[in-house]
Structure formats: C-alpha cells, structure tokens
Coordinates of C-alpha atoms and ligand atoms in Angstrom, one line a residue:
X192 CA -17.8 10.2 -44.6
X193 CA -16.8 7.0 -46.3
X194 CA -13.7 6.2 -48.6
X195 CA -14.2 5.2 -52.1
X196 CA -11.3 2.9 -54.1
X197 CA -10.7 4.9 -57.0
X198 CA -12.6 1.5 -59.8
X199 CA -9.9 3.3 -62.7
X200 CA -7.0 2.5 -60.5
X201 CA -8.4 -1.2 -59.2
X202 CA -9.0 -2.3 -62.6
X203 CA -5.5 -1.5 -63.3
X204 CA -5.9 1.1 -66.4
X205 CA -2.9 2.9 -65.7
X206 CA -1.9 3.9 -68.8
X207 CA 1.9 4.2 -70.5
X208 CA 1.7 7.9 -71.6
X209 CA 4.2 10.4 -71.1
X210 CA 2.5 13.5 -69.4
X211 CA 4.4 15.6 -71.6
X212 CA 2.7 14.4 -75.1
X213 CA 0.2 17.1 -76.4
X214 CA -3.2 15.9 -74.4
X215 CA -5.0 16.1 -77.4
X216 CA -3.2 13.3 -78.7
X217 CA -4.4 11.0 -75.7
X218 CA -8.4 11.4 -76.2
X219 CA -8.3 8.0 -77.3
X220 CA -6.9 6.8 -74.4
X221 CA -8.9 8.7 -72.1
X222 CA -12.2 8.2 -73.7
X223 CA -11.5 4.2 -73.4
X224 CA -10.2 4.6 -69.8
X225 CA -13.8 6.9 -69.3
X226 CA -15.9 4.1 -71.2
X227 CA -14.7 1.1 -69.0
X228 CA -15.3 2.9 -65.5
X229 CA -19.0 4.1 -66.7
X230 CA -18.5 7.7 -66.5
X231 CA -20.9 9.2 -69.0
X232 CA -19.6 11.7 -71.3
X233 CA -20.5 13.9 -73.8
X234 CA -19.4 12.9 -76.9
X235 CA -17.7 14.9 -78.9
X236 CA -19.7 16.5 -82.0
X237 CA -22.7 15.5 -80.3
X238 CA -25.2 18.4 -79.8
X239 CA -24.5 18.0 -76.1
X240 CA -21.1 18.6 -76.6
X241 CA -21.5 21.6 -78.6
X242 CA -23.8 23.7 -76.2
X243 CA -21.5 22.7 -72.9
X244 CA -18.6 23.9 -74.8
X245 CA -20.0 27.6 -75.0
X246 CA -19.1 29.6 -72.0
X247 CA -20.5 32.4 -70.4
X248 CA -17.7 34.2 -71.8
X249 CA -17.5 33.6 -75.6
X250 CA -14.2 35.4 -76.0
X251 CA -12.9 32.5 -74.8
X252 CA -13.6 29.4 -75.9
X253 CA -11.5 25.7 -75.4
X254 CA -11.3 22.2 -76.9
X255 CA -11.7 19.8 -74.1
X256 CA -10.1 16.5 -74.3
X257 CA -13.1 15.1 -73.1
X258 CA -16.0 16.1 -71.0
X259 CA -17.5 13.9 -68.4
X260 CA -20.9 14.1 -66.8
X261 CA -20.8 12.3 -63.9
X262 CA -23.7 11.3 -62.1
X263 CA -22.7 10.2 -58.6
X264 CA -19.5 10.5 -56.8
X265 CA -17.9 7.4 -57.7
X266 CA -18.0 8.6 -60.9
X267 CA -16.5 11.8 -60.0
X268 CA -13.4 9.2 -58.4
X269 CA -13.1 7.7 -61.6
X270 CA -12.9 10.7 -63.8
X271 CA -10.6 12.3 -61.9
X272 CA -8.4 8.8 -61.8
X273 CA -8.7 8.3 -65.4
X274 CA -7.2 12.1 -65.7
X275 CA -4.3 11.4 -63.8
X276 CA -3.4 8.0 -64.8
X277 CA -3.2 9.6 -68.3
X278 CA -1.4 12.8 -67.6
X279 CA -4.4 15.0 -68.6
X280 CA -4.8 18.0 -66.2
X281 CA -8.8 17.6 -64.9
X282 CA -11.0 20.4 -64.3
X283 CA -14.7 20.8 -62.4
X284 CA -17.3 23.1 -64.2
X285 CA -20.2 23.9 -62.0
X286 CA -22.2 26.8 -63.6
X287 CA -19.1 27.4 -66.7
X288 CA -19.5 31.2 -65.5
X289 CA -16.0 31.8 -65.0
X290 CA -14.7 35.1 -66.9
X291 CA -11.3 33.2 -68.2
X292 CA -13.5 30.1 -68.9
X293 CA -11.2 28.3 -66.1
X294 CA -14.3 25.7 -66.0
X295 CA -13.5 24.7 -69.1
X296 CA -9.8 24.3 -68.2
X297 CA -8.4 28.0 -69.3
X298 CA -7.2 26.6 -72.3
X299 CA -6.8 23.4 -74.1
X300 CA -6.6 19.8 -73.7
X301 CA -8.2 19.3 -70.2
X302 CA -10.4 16.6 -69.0
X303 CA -14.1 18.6 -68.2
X304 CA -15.9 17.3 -65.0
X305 CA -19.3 19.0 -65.7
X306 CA -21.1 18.8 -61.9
X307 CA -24.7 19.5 -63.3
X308 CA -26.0 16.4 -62.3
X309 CA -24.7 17.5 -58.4
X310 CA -27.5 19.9 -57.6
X311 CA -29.4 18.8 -54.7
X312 CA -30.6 21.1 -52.0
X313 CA -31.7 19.1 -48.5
X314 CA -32.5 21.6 -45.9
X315 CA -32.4 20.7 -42.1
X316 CA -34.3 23.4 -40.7
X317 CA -33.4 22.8 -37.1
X318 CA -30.2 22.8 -37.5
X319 CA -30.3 25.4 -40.2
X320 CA -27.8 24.2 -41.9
X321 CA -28.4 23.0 -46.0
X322 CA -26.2 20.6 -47.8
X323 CA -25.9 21.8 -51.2
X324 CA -24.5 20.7 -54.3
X325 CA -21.8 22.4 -56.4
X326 CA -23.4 21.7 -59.8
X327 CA -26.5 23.7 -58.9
X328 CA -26.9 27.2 -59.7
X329 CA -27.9 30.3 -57.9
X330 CA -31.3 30.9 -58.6
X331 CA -32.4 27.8 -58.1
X332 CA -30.1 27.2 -55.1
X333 CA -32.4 30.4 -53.8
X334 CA -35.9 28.9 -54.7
X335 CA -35.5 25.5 -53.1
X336 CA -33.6 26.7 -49.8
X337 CA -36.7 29.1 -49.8
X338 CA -39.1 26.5 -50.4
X339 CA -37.9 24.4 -47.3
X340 CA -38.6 26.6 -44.5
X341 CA -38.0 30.2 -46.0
X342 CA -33.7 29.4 -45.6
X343 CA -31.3 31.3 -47.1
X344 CA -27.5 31.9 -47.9
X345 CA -25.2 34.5 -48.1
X346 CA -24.7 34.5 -52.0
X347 CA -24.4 36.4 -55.4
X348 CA -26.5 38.5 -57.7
X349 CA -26.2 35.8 -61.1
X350 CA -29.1 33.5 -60.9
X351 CA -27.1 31.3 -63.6
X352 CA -24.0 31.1 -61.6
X353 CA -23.0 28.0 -60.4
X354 CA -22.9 27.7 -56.7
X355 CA -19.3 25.7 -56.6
X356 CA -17.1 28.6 -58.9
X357 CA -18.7 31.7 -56.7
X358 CA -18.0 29.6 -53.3
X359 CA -14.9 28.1 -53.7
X360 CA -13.2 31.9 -54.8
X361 CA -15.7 33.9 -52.9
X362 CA -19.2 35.0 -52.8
X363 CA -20.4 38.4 -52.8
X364 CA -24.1 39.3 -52.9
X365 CA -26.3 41.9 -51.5
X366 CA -26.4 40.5 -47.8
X367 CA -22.7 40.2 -48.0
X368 CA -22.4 42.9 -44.9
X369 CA -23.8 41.1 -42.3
X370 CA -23.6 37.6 -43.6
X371 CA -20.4 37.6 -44.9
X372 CA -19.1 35.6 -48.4
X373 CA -20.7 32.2 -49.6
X374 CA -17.2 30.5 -48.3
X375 CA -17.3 31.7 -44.9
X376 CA -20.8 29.9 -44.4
X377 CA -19.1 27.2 -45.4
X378 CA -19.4 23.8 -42.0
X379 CA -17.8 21.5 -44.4
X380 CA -17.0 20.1 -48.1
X381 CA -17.1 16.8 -49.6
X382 CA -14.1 16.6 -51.8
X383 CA -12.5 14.2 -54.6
X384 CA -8.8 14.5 -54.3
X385 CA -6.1 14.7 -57.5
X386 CA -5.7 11.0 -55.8
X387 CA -9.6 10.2 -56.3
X388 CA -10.1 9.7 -52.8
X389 CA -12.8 10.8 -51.5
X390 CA -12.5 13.3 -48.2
X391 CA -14.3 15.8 -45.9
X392 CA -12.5 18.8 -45.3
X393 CA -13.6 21.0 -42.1
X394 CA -12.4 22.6 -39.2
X395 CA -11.4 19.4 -37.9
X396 CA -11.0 17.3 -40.4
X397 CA -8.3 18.2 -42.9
X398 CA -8.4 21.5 -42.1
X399 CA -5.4 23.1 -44.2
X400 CA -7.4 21.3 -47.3
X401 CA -10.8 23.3 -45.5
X402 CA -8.3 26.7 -45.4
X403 CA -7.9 26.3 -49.0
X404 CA -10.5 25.6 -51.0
X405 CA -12.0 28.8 -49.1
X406 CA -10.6 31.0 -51.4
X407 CA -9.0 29.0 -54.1
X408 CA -10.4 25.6 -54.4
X409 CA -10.0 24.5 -57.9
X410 CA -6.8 23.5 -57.7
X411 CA -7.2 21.5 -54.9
X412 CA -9.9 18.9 -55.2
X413 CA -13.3 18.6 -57.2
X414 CA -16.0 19.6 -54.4
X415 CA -19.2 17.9 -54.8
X416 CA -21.5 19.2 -52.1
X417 CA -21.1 21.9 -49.3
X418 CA -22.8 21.8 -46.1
X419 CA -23.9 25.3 -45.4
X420 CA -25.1 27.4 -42.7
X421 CA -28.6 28.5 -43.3
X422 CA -30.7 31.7 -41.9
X423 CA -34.2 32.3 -42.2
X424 CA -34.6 35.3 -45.1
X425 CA -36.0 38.5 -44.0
X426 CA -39.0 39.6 -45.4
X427 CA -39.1 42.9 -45.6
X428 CA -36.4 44.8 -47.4
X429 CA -36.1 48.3 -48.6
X430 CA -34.3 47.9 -52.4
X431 CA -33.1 51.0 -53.6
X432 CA -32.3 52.2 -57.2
X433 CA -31.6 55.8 -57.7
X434 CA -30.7 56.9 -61.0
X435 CA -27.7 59.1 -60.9
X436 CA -25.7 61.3 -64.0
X437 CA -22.3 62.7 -62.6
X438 CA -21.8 65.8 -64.8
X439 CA -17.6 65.8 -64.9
X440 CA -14.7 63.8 -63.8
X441 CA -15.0 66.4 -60.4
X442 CA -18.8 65.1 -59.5
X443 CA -17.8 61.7 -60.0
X444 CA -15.0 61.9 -57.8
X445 CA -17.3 63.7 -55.1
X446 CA -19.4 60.3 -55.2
X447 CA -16.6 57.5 -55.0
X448 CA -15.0 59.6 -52.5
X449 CA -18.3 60.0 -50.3
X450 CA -18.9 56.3 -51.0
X451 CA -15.6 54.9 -49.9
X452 CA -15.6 57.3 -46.5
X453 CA -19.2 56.2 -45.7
X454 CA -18.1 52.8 -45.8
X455 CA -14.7 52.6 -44.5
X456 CA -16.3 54.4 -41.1
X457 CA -20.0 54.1 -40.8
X458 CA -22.1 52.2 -43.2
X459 CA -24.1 49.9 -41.0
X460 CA -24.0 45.7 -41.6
X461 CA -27.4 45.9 -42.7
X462 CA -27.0 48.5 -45.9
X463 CA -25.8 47.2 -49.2
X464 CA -25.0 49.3 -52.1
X465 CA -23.1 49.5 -55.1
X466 CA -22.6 52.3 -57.8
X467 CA -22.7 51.2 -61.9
X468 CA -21.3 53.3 -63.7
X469 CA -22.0 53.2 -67.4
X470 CA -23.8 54.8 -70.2
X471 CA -26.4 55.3 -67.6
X472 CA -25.4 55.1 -63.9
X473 CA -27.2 54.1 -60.8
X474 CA -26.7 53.9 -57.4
X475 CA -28.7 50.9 -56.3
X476 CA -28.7 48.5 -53.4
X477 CA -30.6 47.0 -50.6
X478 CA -31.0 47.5 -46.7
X479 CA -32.8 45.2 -44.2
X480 CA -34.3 47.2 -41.8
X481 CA -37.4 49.7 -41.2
X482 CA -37.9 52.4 -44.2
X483 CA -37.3 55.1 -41.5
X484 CA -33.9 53.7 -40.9
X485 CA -33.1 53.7 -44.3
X486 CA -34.2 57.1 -45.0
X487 CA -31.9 58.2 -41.8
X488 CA -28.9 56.6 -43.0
X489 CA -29.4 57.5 -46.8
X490 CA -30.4 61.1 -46.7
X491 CA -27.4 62.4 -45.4
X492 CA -25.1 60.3 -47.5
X493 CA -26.9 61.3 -50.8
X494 CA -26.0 64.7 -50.2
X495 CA -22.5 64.1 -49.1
X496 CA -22.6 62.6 -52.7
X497 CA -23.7 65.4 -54.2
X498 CA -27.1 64.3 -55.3
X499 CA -29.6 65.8 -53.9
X500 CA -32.9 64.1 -54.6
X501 CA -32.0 62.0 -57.3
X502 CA -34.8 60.5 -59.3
X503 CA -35.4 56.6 -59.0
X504 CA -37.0 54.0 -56.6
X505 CA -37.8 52.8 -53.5
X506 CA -39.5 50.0 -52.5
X507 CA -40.4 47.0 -49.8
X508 CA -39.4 43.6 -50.6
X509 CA -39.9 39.8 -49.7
X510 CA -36.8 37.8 -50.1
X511 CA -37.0 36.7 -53.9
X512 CA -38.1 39.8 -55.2
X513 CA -35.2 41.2 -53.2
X514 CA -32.9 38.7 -55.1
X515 CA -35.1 39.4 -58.2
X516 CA -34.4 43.1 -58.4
X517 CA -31.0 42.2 -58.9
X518 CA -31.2 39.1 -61.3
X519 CA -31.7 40.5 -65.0
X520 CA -34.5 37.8 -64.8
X521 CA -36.2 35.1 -63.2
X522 CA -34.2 33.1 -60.5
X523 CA -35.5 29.5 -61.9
X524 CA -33.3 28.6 -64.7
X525 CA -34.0 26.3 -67.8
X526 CA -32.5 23.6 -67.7
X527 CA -29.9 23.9 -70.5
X528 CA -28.6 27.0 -69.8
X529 CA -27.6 29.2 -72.9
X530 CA -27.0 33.0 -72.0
X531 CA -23.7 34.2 -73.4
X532 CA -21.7 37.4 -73.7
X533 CA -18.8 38.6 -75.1
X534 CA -16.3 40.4 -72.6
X535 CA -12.9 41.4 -71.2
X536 CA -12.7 42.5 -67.9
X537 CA -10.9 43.4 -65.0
X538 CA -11.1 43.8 -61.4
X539 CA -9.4 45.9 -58.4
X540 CA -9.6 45.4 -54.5
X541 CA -8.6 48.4 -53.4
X542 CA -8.2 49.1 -49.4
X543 CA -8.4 52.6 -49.8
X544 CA -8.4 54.7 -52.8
X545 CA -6.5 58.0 -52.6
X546 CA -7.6 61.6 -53.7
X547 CA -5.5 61.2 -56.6
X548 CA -6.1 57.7 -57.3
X549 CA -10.0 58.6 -57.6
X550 CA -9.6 61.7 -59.4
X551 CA -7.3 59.4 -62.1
X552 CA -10.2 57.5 -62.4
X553 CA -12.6 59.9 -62.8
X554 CA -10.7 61.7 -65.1
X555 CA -10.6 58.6 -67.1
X556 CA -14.2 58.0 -67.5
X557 CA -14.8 61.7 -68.4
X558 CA -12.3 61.3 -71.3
X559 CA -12.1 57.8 -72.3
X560 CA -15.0 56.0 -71.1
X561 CA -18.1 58.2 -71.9
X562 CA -17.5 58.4 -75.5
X563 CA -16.9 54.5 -75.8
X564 CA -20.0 53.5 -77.6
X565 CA -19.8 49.7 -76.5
X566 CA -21.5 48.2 -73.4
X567 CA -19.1 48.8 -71.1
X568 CA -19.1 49.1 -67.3
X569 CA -17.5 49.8 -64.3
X570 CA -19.3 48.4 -60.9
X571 CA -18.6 49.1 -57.1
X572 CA -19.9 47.3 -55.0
X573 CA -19.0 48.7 -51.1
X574 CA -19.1 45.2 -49.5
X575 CA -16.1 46.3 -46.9
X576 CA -15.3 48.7 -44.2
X577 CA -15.4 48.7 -40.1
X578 CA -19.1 47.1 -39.7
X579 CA -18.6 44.4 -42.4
X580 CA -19.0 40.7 -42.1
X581 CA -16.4 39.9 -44.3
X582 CA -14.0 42.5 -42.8
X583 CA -14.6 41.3 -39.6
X584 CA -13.0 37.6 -40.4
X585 CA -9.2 37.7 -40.5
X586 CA -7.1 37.9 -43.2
X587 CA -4.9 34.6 -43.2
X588 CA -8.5 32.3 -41.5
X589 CA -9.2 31.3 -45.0
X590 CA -6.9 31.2 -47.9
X591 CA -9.8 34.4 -49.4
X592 CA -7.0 37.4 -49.6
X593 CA -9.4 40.5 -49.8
X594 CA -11.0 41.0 -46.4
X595 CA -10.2 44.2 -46.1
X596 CA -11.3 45.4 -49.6
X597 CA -13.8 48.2 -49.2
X598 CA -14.7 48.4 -52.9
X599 CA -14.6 45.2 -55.5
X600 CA -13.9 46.6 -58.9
X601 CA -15.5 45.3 -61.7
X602 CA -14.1 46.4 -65.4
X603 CA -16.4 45.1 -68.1
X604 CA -16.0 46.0 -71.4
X605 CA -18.4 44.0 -73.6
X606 CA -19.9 43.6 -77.4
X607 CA -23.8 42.6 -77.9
X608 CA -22.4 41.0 -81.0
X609 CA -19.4 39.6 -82.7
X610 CA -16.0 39.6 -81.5
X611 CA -14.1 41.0 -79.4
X612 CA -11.4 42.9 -80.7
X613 CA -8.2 42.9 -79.3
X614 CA -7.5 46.6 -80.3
X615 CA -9.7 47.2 -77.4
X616 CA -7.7 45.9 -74.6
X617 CA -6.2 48.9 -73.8
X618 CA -9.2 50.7 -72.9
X619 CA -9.8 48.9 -69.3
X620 CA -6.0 48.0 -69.2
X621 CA -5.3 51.8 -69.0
X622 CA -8.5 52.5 -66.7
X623 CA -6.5 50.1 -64.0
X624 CA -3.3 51.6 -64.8
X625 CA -4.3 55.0 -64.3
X626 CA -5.7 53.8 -60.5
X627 CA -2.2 52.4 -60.0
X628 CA 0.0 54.7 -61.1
X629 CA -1.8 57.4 -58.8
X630 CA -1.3 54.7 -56.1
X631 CA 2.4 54.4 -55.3
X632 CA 3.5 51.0 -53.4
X633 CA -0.1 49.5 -53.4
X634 CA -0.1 46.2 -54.8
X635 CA -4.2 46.2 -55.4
X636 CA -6.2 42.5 -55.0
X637 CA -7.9 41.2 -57.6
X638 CA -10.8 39.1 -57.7
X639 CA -10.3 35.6 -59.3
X640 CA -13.8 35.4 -59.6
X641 CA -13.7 38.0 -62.1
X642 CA -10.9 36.5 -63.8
X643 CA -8.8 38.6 -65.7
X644 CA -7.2 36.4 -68.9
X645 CA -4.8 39.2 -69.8
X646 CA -2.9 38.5 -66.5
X647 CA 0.3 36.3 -66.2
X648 CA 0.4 33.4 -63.9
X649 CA 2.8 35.4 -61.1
X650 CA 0.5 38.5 -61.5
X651 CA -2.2 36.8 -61.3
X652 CA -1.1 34.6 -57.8
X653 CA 0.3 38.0 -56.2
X654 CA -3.0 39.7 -56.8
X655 CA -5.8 37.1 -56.3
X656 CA -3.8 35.4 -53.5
X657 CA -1.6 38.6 -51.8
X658 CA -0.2 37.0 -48.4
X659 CA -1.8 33.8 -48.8
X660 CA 0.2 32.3 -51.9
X661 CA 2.9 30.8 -50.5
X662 CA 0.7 29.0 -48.0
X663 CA -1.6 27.9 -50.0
X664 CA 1.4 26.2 -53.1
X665 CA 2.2 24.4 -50.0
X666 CA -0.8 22.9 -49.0
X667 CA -1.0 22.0 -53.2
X668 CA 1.7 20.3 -52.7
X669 CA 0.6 17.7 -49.8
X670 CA -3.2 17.1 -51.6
X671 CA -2.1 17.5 -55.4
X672 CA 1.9 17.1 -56.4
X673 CA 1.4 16.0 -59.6
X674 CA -0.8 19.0 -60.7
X675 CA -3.8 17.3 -61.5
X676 CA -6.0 20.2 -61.1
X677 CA -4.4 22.7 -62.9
X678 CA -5.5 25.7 -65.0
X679 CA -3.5 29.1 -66.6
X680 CA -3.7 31.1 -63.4
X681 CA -4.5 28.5 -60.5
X682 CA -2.7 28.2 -57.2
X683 CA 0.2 25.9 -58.7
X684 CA 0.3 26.6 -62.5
Ligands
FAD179 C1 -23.3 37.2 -65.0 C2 -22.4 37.0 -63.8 C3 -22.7 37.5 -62.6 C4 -21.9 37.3 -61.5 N1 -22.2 37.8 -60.2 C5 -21.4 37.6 -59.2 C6 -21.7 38.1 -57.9 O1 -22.8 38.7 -57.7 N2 -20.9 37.8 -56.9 C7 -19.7 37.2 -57.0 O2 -19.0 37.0 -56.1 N3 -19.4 36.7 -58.3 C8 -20.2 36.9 -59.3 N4 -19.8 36.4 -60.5 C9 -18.5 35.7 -60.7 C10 -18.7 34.3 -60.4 O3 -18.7 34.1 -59.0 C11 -17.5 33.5 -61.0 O4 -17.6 33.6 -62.4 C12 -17.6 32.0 -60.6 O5 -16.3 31.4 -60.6 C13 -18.5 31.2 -61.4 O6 -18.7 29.9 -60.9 P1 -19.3 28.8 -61.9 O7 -19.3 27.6 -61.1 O8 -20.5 29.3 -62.5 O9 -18.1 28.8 -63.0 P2 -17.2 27.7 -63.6 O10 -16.7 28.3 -64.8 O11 -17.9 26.4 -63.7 O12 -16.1 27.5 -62.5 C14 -15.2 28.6 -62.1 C15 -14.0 28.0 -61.4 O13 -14.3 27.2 -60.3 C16 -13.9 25.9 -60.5 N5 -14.9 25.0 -60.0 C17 -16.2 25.0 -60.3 N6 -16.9 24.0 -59.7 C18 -16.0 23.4 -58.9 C19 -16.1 22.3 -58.1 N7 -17.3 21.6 -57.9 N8 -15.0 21.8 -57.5 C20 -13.8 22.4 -57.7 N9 -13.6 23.5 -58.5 C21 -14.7 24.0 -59.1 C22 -13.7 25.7 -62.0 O14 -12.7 24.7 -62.3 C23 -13.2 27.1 -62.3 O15 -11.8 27.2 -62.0 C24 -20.7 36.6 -61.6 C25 -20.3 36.1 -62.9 C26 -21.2 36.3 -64.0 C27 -20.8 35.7 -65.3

C-alpha cells in the first residue's frame, strides 16, 4: 500500500484559526480550503444537501459545516487535511444509519466525509477473500458478493446499512454463530489517518490501529475499503418464524429464561434465533442444516418455552431469500436512499440475566409496555453462548467488548409520524433500569451500534468499551492527538 502527501498540506493552506472558535464560523474557510484541493461537496441548500442531511434517525438531526463527497482516496487525504488544518472535527458517513446520527458528527459543526462513492465489491474467488468498500451498503454488498461466485460475509439484517458503521463497531447478522461479527472477518483495512496519511492496518502492519478500529473505528481513521474473508453461501436454509403471544409477565419470563439457558449451554453454531417482542411477538430465526436437524433441536426447546405448537412458518431457503426474509424489502437499494424513522432506543449486553432480572423485565412489559400504543419494540437476538463464533474469540483480541454477550438488547421505541416527544424517554429508560436494579454489581455492555444519545460520554465509554477503554484512548492518542475524529460519545471525546 502506497503513501499519499496530504495536496491540502503541500499547497500550504494551513489556515490561522483558533480551534476553539464556534466551527460554524469557519465554513468559509473550509469550503475554500475544500474548493482548491478538488474535493467535491454538496453545497449547502442544494437539493443534495438537503436529502444527505436526513438520517436514518430523524430525532436527530445536525448542521454540518460542510459535507464532502469524495470520489477517490486522495480526496479522502484532502478532506480530512482540510478538517484539521482548520480545527473542524471530521467525520466518515457510510450508510448515515447510526442511531445517534454519529455519521453526521453527533452534533454540530463537523466536517461530513460521505463514502458513497467507495462502494466497490471485487471478489477473488480463490482466495475467497473480497475487498469491499465502506461506502456500500448491505444489500447490495450481498447481491454483488453473490453474483461473483455465490460469496458471502458474515453481516447484518438492514439492507440499507452501510457496510463501514456496522463493521467498524460490530456486525451481527443471522450467520453470526458460526461466522462470527463483520469485524472479525476482517484480513485488513485501508485507512486515512487524522494526519491524512494514508495506511494499511492488519495483523502485521499497524496492528494496535488493526485492534482498534475492530470495535471502535471512527475515531481512529476514515476506512475506505476492507479486505474480507469470503465463504461460499449455503443454499439451503430452514428460516423459521413462529408467531408467539406470552399471556403474563410469568410466560414471558418462562421464554427468555428457556432462551437464555438454551444458549448459554447447547444451542448449536448453526441455529440463529431471536425473539421480538412487541405488539405482536415472534420467535423467528434461521438454521443451516437438514430440516430433521432443525426439528430435533427446536421441538424440545419450544416446549421448554412453553409454546407448544405455536402457529407460524417454516420454510427452505437459498441464500438471498434467506437474507430476504429478514430485510423488510428487497436487498438492491435505490440509489438515493430515503427510508427514515423516528426513534429512541436503547441497548443491553447482558452475560447472564438472573431470575429476578427477567422477571423485572417481564413484569415491565406486562404493565408498561403492552398498553403503550406506539411502535415500540424490544428484540433479542441470542448470538452468544458456549458454541458461538463470536464467543469463541477472546475478549481483549479486538477492541469489540461484548464477546461474551449471550443476548444483544435492542429497546426501540418509535413514532410512524411526527416527533418524538421527550416525555417519552422514560418509558425504555425505566425498562433498562428495572433490568439493572434487579442486577446488583453488573455493569451491562451496550452496543454502540445501537447508539443510545441519552447516554453521557463516561457512560457511554464504560458500557460500549468495558475493559477495553483505556487501551483503546491510548492507541487514540499515538494515530489521532489532536482529536480530529471526534464525535459526542467516541473513544476520545
Ligand atoms: C434499520 C437498521 C437495521 C440494523 N440492523 C443491524 C444488524 O442487523 N446488525 C447490527 O450489528 N447492526 C444493525 N444496525 C445498526 C448498524 O450496524 C449501525 O447503525 C451502524 O453504525 C450503521 O452504519 P452506517 O455506516 O450505516 O452508519 P453511519 O451513520 O454512516 O456511521 C456510523 C458510525 O460509523 C462511522 N463510520 C462510518 N463509516 C466509516 C468509515 N468509512 N470510516 C470510519 N468511520 C466510519 C461514523 O462516523 C459513525 O460514527 C441496524 C441499524 C438500522 C438503522
């Protein structure tokens, strides 16, 4: 991998601005500095603008100081050099699918590197391995692997999610179990450093840079392609979706507890499942392996669940209809992207979840969650336990904190229309509380990929980071001291 010089810094344009003026007040500056290296950029007011402002997530929405669309990595270099000479904290947005909106900084003022031109997908299929841009998202990420030789990767559900968010913080999907997250199929990254060099980080080369962007990797670099590790897709894979209706707080609790034993001991690498639990709640998933085996390993968990026979489906899938099932749509995306909702949520990584911890939360749900008339949700998905992939890899080989997670939490709490009101915080906010208040001394992980804007900066490190923090604020300091990448609850801030 080659070393670019930075054009920004060899044509001189550092710039005399303090870095502690508001960064609004620079957009001159840094629109000039943007103009004279090239780097294209969407003007602001322009129609462009507008629509890449609008985040997955329109709770939160943020005023860039400008937004760059770079179309090679030189480009990239001089964005990211015209940021720092400038003092303006700069930001990567891959798919903008962030729950706090960090792709659009996490609040205002910060310089948008939008990697949508970075979408390529080159498959070598006999080294199965696939270089992969970050800019490109999941769906179509899917199709084109497919396309070359029937490949694959280890990624999520989201066909709009953008493959360098879900990578660089984690990666869960419905082959999880035996393939592990998108970052631990990670060979190596190409990365633009806060010093707009350009660098490979790997096992061997700069490998505490490698350690940490596995896990927390926006604050550490803009990543414009990954070089992943590829397997050929199986064909023929029994996707499950029983419908289920837990009666009282004591039923429920007879299902997460059945769950979480299952998978903590004996749920084989090849099963994925995940409860929703919502206005309607199923118990869905997908295993790959013969229908016989599935109906050998299900059976007897269904009934330690207490349900039965439950009504639903089962059926035999090739690979994109397996990734289909669990899309909300097709996996080819349009080109500008414009699906939207309006949310707060939350998340917990919980190890183990006692008796009382699980009856708290079920005794939630039965008196404050099944009467709330908006779309809220809460989803497990059982990705841990003994026979896991991700589990298997230990817990300080990447700077990714939850390995041993057998649940990830998801809180949603969401409006089809309008705003969010902030009287309803409290209603997730109390559902976690009521977890950790039956859990003395646990301090429960928390997925960054499911950002949770209520939390402060020191909650959030402790929880999305646990044992890893420290480690990784010193590896921030050796490839970024002057906190160019920076955001409200990145490693650093
Ligand atoms: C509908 C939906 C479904 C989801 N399903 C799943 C799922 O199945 N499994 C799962 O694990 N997660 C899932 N997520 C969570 C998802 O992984 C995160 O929201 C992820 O961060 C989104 O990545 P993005 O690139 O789209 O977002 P962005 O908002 O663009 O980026 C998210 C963060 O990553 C940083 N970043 C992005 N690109 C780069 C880059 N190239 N270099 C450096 N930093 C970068 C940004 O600065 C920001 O901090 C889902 C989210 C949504 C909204």
């Amino acid at each position: 991998m080659g070393r670019f010089v930075p054009l920004v810094a060899s044509l001189g344009l550092l710039l005399p601005f303090s870095t502690n003026a508001n960064p609004l007040d620079k957009r001159a500056a840094l629109d000039t500095c943007l103009s004279t290296a090239g780097v294209p950029v969407f003007a602001s007011g322009s129609g462009d603008y507008t629509q890449a402002l609008k985040p997955f997530n329109l709770r939160l929405t943020f005023k860039p100081a400008a937004y760059a669309v770079p179309q090679n990595i030189k480009q990239v270099q001089d964005a990211v050099a015209c940021g720092a000479t400038n003092g303006i904290q700069v930001t990567a947005k891959s798919g903008g699918h962030s729950y706090g909106s960090h792709g659009l900084g996490g609040e205002d003022g910060h310089l948008i590197v939008d990697m949508r031109n970075f979408k390529d997908v080159v498959v070598d299929q006999t080294a199965k391995t696939a270089i992969i841009g970050t800019g490109g998202r999941l769906g179509d990420v899917a199709t084109a692997l497919y396309k070359q030789g029937k490949q694959a990767i280890a990624h999520g559900t989201c066909p709009g999610v953008g493959v360098g968010g879900l990578t660089l913080h984690g990666g869960y999907g419905l082959i999880s179990r035996s393939k592990g997250l998108t970052l631990d199929n990670i060979i190596e990254a190409t990365v633009v450093l806060a010093n707009s060099t350009v660098v490979t980080a790997s096992a061997t080369e700069n490998p505490d840079l490698f350690w940490a962007l596995r896990g927390a990797g926006a604050a550490f670099g803009i990543v414009t392609n990954f070089k992943f590790k590829t397997f050929t897709a199986p064909e023929s894979n029994i996707v499950f979706n029983y419908y289920v209706s837990p009666g009282s707080a004591q039923a429920l609790s007879q299902i997460i507890n059945a769950m979480q034993d299952f998978t903590m001991k004996s749920q084989p690498p090849e099963l994925n499942m995940r409860l929703f639990l919502s206005s309607f709640t199923t118990f869905s998933g997908v295993y790959y392996g013969s229908r016989s085996d599935f109906d050998k390993i299900m059976q007897p968990l269904l009934q330690k669940m207490g349900l039965g026979n439950p009504g639903g489906s089962v059926s035999t899938n090739g690979w994109l209809n397996t990734l289909t099932s669990f899309s909300n749509g097709a996996l080819e995306q349009a080109k500008v992207y414009d699906t939207h909702e309006t949310f707060f949520s939350k998340s917990l990584m919980p190890e183990y979840l006692n008796p009382k911890a699980v009856d708290a939360l079920s005794q939630y749900w039965n008196n404050n969650a099944r009467n709330n008339q908006r779309q809220w949700y809460l989803l497990f998905d059982a990705h841990g336990g003994a026979n896991s992939a991700i589990s298997s890899v230990a817990g300080d080989a990447t700077s990714y904190a939850h390995r041993n997670a057998t649940f990830k939490m998801q809180f949603y709490d969401r409006v089809a229309s309008g705003n969010y009101d902030s009287s309803w915080f409290p209603f997730l906010n109390g559902w976690v509380k009521a977890i950790s208040d039956a859990s003395p001394g646990v301090n429960f992980g928390m997925y960054i990929n499911y950002a949770d804007s209520s939390l402060s900066k020191a909650d959030a490190h402790s929880h999305y980071w646990l044992k890893n923090y420290d480690r990784l604020v010193q590896v921030k300091d050796l490839y970024d001291p002057k906190k160019t990448f920076e955001g409200p609850q990145l490693v650093g801030s």
